[in-house]
GROMACS .gro file of C-alpha atoms in nm:
model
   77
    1UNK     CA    1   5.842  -9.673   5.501
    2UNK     CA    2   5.754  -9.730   5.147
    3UNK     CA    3   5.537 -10.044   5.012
    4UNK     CA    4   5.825 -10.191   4.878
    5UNK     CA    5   5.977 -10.242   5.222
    6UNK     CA    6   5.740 -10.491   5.297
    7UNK     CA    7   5.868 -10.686   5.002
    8UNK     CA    8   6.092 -10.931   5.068
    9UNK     CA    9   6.411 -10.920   4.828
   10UNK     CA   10   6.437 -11.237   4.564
   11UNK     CA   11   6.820 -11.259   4.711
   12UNK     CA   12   6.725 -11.376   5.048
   13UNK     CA   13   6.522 -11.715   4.957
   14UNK     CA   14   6.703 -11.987   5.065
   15UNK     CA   15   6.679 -12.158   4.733
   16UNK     CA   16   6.859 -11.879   4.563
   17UNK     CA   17   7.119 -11.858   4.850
   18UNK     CA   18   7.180 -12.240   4.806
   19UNK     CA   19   7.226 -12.200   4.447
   20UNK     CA   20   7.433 -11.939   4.501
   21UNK     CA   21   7.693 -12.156   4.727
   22UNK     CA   22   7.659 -12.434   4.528
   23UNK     CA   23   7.820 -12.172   4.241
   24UNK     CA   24   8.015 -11.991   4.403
   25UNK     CA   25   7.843 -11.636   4.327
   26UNK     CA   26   7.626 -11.408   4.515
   27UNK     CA   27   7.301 -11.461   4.541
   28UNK     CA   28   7.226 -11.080   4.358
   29UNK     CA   29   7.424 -11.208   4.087
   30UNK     CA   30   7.234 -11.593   4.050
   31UNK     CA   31   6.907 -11.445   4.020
   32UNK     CA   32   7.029 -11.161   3.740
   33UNK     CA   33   7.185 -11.457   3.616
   34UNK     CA   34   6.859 -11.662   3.618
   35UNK     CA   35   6.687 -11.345   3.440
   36UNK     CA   36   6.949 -11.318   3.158
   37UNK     CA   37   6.891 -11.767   3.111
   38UNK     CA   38   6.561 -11.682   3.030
   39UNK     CA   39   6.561 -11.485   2.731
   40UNK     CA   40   6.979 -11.387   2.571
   41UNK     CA   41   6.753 -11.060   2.462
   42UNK     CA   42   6.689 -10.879   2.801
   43UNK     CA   43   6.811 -10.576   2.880
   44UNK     CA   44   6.881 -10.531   3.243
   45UNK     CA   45   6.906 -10.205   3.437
   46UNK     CA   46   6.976 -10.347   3.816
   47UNK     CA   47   7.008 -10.071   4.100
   48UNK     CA   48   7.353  -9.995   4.184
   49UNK     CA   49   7.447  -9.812   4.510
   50UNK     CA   50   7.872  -9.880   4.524
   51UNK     CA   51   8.130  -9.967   4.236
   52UNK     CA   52   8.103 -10.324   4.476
   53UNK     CA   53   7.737 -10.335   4.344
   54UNK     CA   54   7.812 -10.261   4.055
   55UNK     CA   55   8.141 -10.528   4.005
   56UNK     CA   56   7.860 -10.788   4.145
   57UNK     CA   57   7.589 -10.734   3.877
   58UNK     CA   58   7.883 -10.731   3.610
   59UNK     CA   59   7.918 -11.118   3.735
   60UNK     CA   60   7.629 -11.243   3.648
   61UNK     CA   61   7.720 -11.246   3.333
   62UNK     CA   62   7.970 -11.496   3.437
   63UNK     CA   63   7.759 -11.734   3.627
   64UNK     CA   64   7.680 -12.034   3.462
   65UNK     CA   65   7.343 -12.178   3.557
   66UNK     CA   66   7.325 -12.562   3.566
   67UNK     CA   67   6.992 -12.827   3.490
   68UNK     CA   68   6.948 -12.858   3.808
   69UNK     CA   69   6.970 -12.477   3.965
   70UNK     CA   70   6.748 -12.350   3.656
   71UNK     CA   71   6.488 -12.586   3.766
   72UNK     CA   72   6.541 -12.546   4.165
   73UNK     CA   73   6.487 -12.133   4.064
   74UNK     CA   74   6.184 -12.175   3.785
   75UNK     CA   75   5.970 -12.326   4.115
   76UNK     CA   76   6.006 -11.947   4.264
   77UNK     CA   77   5.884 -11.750   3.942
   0.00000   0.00000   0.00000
């Protein structure tokens, strides 16, 4: 067991899995989503295990973040 086992994963908050419904998307691909909202600049380099993974993070790119889930996410950071 590593110490990062112990911490829990940003994808299973409730807020981000509502948000995620609410859009349609998964909730891996809302919160890269809510990363790449904050600054049009960042360079991400998520972990990808399976082309699936991989097809998912290429999504977020897609997901358009809303008033209203921005704000229900900014209360987590």
């Amino acid at each position: 067991m590593s110490a990062f086992d112990r911490i829990p994963s940003p994808t299973e908050h409730a807020v981000v899995q509502k948000v995620a419904a609410r859009l349609g998307a998964t909730p891996a691909a809302v919160c890269l989503a809510w990363i790449l909202a904050h600054d049009e600049h960042t360079a991400l380099i998520p972990g990808t295990r399976t082309v699936d993974h991989l097809e998912d993070n290429l999504r977020a790119a897609d997901v358009q973040l809303d008033a209203a889930a921005l704000t229900e996410l900014d209360t987590l950071s």
